[in-house]
mmCIF file of C-alpha atoms in Angstrom:
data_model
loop_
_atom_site.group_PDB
_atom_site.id
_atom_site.type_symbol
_atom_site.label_atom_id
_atom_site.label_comp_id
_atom_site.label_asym_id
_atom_site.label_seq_id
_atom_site.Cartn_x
_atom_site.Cartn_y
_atom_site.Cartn_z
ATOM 1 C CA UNK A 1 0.000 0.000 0.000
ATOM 2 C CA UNK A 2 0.799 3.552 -0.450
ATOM 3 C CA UNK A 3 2.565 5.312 2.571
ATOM 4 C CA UNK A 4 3.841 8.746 0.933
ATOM 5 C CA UNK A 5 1.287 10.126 -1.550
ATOM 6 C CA UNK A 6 3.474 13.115 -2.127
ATOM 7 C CA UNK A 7 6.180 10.820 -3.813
ATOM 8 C CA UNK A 8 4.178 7.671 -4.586
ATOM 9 C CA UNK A 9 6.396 5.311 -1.781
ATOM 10 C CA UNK A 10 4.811 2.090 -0.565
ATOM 11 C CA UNK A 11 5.055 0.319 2.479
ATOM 12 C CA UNK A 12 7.621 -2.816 0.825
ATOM 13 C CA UNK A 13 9.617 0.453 0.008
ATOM 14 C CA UNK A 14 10.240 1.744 3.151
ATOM 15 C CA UNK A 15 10.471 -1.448 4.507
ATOM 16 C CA UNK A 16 13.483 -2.134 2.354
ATOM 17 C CA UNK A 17 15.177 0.916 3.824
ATOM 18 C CA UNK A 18 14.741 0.109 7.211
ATOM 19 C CA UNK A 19 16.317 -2.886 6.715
ATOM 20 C CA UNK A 20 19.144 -1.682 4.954
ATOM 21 C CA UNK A 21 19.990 0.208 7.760
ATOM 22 C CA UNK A 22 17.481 3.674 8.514
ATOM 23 C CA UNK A 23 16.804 3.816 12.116
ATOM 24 C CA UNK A 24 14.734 7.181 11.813
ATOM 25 C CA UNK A 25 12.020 9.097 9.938
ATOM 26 C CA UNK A 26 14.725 11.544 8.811
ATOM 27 C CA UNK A 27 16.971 8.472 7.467
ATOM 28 C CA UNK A 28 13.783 7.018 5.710
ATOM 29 C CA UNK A 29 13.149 10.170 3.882
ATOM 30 C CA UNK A 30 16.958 11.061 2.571
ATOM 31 C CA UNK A 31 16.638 7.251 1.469
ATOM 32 C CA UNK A 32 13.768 7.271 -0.679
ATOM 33 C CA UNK A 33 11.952 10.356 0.081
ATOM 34 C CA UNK A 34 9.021 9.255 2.132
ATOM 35 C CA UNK A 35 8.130 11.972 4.857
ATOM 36 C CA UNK A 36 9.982 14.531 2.821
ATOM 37 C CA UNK A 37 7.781 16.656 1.727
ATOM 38 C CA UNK A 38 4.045 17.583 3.621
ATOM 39 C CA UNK A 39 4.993 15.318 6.776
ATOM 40 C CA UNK A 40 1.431 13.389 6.561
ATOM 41 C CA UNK A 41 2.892 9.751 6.816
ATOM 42 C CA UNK A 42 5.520 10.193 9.302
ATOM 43 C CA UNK A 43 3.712 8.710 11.673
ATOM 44 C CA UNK A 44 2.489 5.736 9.626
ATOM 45 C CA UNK A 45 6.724 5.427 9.007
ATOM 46 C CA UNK A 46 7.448 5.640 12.728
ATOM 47 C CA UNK A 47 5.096 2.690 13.028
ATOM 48 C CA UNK A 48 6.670 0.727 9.990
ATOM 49 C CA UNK A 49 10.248 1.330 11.732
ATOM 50 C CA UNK A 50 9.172 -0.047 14.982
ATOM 51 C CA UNK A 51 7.665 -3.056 13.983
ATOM 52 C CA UNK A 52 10.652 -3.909 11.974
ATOM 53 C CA UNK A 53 12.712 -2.953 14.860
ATOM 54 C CA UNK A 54 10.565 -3.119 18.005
ATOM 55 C CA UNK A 55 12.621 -0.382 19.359
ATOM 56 C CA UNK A 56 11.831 3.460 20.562
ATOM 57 C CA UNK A 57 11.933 5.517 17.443
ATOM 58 C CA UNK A 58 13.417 8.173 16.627
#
């Protein structure tokens, strides 16, 4: 499914990010872009991070 309208980024995407390393929201976005721009789905990405980390996110 979609996560970032604003630059058309799905949820495998950002997966793949996180597990190539991104730890934050900020991270995510210089990776692929997601969160970037209006901010809307940073909170559906801080969710995405911490079930693929089950850690406190930044």
């Amino acid at each position: 499914m979609y996560v970032c309208l604003c630059n058309g980024i799905t949820n495998n995407k950002v997966a793949e990010v996180v597990a190539q390393g991104a730890s934050s929201t900020k991270q995510i976005a210089e990776a692929c872009g997601a969160g970037a721009d209006c901010g809307r789905c940073r909170h559906t990405l801080r969710a995405i991070l911490h079930s693929a980390t089950r850690a406190p996110v930044r």
